[in-house]
Short mmCIF file of C-alpha atoms in Angstrom, two decimals:
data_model
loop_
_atom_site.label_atom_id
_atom_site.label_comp_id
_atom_site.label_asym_id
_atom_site.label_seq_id
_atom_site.Cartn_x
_atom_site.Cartn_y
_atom_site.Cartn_z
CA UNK A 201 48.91 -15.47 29.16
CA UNK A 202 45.88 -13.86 29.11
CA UNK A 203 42.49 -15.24 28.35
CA UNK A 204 39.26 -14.20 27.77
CA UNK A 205 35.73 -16.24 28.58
CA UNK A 206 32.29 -15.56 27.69
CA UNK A 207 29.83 -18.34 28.70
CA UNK A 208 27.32 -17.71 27.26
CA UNK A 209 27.57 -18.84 23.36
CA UNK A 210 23.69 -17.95 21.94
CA UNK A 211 21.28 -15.48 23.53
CA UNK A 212 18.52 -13.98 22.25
CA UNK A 213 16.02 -11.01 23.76
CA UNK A 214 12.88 -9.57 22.75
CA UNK A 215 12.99 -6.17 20.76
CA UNK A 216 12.82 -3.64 23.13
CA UNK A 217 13.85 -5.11 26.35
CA UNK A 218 17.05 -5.26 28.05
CA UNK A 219 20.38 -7.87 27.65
CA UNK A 220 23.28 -8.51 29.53
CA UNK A 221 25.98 -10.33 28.19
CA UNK A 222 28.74 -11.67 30.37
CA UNK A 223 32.49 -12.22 30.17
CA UNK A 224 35.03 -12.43 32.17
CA UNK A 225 39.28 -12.79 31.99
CA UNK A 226 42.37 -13.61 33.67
CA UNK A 227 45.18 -11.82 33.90
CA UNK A 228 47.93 -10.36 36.61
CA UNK A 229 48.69 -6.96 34.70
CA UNK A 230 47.34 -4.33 37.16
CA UNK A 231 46.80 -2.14 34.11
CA UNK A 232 45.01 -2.73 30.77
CA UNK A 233 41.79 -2.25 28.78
CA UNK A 234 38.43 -4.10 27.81
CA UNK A 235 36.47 -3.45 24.89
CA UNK A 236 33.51 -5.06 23.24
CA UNK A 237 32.93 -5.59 19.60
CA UNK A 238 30.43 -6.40 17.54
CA UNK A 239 29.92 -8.45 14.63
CA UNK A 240 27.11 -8.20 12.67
CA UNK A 241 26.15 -11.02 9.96
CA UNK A 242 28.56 -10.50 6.76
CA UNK A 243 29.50 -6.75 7.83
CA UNK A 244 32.67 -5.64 9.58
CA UNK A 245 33.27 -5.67 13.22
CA UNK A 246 32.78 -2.49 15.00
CA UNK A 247 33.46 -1.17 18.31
CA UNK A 248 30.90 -0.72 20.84
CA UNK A 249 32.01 0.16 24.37
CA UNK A 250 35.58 0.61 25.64
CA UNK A 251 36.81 0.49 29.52
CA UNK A 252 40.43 1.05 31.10
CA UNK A 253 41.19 -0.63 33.68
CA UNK A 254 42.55 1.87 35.95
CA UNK A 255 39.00 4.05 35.77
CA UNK A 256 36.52 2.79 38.51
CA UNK A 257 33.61 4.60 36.76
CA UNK A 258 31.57 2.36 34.36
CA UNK A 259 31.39 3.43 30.81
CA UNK A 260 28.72 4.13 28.83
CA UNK A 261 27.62 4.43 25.38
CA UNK A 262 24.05 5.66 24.92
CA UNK A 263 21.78 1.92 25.13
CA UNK A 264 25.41 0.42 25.72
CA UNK A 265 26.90 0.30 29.13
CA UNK A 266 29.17 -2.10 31.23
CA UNK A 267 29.46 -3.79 34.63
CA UNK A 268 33.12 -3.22 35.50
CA UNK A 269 34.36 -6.00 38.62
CA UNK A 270 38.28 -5.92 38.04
CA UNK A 271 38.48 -7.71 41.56
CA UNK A 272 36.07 -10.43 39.95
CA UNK A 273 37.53 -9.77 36.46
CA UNK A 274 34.31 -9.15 34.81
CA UNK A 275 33.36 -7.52 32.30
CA UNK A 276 29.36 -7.91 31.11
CA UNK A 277 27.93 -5.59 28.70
CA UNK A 278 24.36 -4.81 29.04
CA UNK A 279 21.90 -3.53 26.16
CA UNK A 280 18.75 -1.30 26.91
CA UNK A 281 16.01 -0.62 24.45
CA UNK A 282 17.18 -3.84 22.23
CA UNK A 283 16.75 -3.16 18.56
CA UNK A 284 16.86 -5.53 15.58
CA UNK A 285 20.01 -3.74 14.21
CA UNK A 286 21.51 -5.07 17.54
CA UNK A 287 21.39 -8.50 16.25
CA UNK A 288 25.35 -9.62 15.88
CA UNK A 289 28.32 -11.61 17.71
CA UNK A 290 29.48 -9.90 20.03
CA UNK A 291 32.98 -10.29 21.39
CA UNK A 292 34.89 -9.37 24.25
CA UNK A 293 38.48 -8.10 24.30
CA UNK A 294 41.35 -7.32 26.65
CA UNK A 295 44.60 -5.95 25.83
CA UNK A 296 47.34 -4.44 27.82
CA UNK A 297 50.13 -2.33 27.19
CA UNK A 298 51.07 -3.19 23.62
CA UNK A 299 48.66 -3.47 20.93
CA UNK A 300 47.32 -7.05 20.82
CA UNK A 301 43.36 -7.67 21.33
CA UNK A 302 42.61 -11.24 23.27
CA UNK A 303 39.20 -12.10 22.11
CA UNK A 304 36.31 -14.27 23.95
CA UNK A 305 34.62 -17.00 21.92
CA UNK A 306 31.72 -14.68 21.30
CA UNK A 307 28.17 -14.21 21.78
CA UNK A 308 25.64 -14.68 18.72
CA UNK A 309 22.83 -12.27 20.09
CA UNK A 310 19.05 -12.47 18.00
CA UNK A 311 16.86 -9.24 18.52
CA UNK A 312 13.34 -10.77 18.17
CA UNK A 313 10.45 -8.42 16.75
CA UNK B 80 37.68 9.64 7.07
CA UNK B 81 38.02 6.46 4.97
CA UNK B 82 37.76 3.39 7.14
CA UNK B 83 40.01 0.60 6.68
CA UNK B 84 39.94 -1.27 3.54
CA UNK B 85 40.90 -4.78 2.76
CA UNK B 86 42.07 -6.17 -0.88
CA UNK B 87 40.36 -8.50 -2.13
CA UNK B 88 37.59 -9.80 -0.09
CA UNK B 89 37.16 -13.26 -1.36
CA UNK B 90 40.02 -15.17 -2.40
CA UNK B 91 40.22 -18.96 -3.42
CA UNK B 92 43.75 -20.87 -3.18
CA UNK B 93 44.67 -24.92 -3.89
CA UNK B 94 47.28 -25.76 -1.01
CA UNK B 95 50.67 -25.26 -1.33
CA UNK B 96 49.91 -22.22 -3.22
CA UNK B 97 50.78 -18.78 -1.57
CA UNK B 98 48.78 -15.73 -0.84
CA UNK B 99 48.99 -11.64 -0.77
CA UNK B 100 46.23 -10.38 1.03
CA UNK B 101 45.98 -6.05 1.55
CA UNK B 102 45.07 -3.68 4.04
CA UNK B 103 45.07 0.07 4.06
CA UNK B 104 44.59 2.10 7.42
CA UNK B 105 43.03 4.72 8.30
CA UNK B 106 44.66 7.61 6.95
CA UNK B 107 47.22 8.96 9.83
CA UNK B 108 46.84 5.51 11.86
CA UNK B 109 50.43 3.57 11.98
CA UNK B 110 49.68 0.39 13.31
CA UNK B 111 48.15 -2.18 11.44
CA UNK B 112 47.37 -5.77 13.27
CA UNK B 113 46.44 -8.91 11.73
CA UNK B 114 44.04 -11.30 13.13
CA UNK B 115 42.37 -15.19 11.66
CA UNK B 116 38.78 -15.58 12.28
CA UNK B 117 38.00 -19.19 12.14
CA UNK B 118 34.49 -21.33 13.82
CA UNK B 119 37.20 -23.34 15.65
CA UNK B 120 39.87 -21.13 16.96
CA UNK B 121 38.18 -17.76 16.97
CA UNK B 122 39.59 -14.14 16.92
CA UNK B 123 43.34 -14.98 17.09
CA UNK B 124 46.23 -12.35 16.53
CA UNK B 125 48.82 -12.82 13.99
CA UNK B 126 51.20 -9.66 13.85
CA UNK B 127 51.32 -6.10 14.49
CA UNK B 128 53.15 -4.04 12.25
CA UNK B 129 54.23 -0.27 13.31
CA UNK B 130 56.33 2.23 11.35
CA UNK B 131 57.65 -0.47 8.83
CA UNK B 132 58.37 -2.32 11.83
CA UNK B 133 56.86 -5.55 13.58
CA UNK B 134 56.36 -4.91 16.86
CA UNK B 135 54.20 -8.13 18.27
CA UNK B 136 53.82 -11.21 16.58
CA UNK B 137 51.30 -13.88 17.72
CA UNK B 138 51.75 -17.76 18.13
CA UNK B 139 51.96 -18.52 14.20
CA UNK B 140 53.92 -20.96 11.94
CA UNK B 141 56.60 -19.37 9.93
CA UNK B 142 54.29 -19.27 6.49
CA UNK B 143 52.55 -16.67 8.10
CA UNK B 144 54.61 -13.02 7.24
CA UNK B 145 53.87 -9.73 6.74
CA UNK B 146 55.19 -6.26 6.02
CA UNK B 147 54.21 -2.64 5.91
CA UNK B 148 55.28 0.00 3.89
CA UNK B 149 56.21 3.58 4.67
CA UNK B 150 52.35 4.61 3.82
CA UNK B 151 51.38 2.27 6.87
CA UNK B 152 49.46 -0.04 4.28
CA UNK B 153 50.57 -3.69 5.39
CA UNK B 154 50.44 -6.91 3.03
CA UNK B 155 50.32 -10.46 4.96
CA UNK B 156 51.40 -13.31 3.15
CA UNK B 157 50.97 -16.97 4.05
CA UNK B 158 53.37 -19.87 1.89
CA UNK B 159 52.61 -23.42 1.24
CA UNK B 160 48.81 -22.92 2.28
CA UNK B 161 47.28 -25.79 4.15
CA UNK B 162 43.13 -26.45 4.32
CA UNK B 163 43.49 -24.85 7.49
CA UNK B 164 44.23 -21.76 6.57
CA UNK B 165 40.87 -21.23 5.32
CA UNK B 166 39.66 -18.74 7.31
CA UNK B 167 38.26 -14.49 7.93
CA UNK B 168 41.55 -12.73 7.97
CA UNK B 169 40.93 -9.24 9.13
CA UNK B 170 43.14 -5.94 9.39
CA UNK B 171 42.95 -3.31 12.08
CA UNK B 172 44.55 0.11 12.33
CA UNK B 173 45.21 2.11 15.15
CA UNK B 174 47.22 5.26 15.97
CA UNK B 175 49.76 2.91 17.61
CA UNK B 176 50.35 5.01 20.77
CA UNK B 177 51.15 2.55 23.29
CA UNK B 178 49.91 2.80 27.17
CA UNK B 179 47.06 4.56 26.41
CA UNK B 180 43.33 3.58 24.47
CA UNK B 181 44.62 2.90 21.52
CA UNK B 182 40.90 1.64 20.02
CA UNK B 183 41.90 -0.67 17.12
CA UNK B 184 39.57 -0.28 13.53
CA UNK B 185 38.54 -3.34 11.88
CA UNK B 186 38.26 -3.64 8.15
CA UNK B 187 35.73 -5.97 6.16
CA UNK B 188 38.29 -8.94 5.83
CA UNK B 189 39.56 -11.36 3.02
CA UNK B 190 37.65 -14.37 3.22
CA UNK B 191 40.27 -16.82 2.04
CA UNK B 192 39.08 -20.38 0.94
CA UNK B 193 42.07 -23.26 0.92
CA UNK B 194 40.95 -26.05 -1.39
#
């Protein structure tokens, strides 16, 4: 079974600067994708960065990009230019062939003016 | 495009009562998943339903069921509710396509309360 781990549960970064939030996973498929979600307080979770596994090439999403080790299995998604509407959980996911997301514990991130 | 939506959004329940809860895709998505959102457990998948069909079903007691109709909206229903069950239960659509990035769409939830 797959499983997904991100360590850190709280982290919080000044408006502005720049965030990294780590997770990693376990799994022997050779082929699959990561995503990252995010949560913000009382509104629906949205998708903020997708990666496949078989692309060596990091993706990015304007102030969103990712560190992709599949020999480590890591995953870490890192923030520029932190804004207050960043403020959410944020949650890692893996899935492989088939459509079934296996989510981290999450990350409650606080933007701070 | 509409997003996903999710009927109702609050719901409170005694236990052993039942409950319907909704979800409507994205128009031309297929695949609607389930998933319970509790502060103990997390982000944990229930079922996937795909053309009227379930096609993965997560680690679940039997009270937990769902369906989907030919439209792709999906109903989930959970029997004899325990406290437990009090949870975020949120829908996601996706085009289905297997193998590829299927992204999965999240809709608000149903915040169901089990008293």
């Amino acid at each position: 079974a797959q499983t997904v781990t991100q360590s850190q549960p709280e982290m919080s970064v000044q408006e502005a600067e720049t965030v990294t939030l780590s997770c990693t996973y376990d799994t022997s498929e050779s082929n699959y994708y990561l995503f990252w979600y995010k949560q913000p307080p009382s509104r629906q979770m949205i998708l903020v960065i997708r990666q496949e596994a078989y692309k060596q090439q990091n993706a990015t999403e304007n102030r969103f990009s990712v560190n992709f080790q599949k020999a480590a299995k890591s995953f870490s998604l890192k923030i520029s230019d932190s804004q207050l509407g960043d403020t959410a959980m944020y949650f890692c996911a893996f899935r492989r062939a088939g459509n079934m997301l296996t989510f981290g514990g999450g990350t409650r991130l606080m933007v701070k003016p | 495009k509409a997003g996903v939506t999710q009927t109702p959004r609050y719901l409170i329940k005694t236990r052993g009562q039942q409950v319907t809860l909704s979800c409507s895709p994205i128009s031309g998505h297929r695949s609607v998943s389930w998933y319970q959102q509790t502060p103990g457990q997390g982000l944990q998948f229930l079922f996937e339903y795909f053309s009227e069909t379930q096609r993965n079903k997560g680690n679940f007691p039997g009270r937990f069921s769902g369906r989907q109709f030919s439209n792709s909206r999906s109903e989930m229903n959970v029997s004899t509710l325990e406290l437990g069950d009090s949870a975020l239960y949120l829908c996601a659509s996706s085009l289905g396509q297997r193998g590829n990035t299927d992204t999965q769409y999240f809709g608000p939830g149903t915040r169901l309360t089990v008293l």
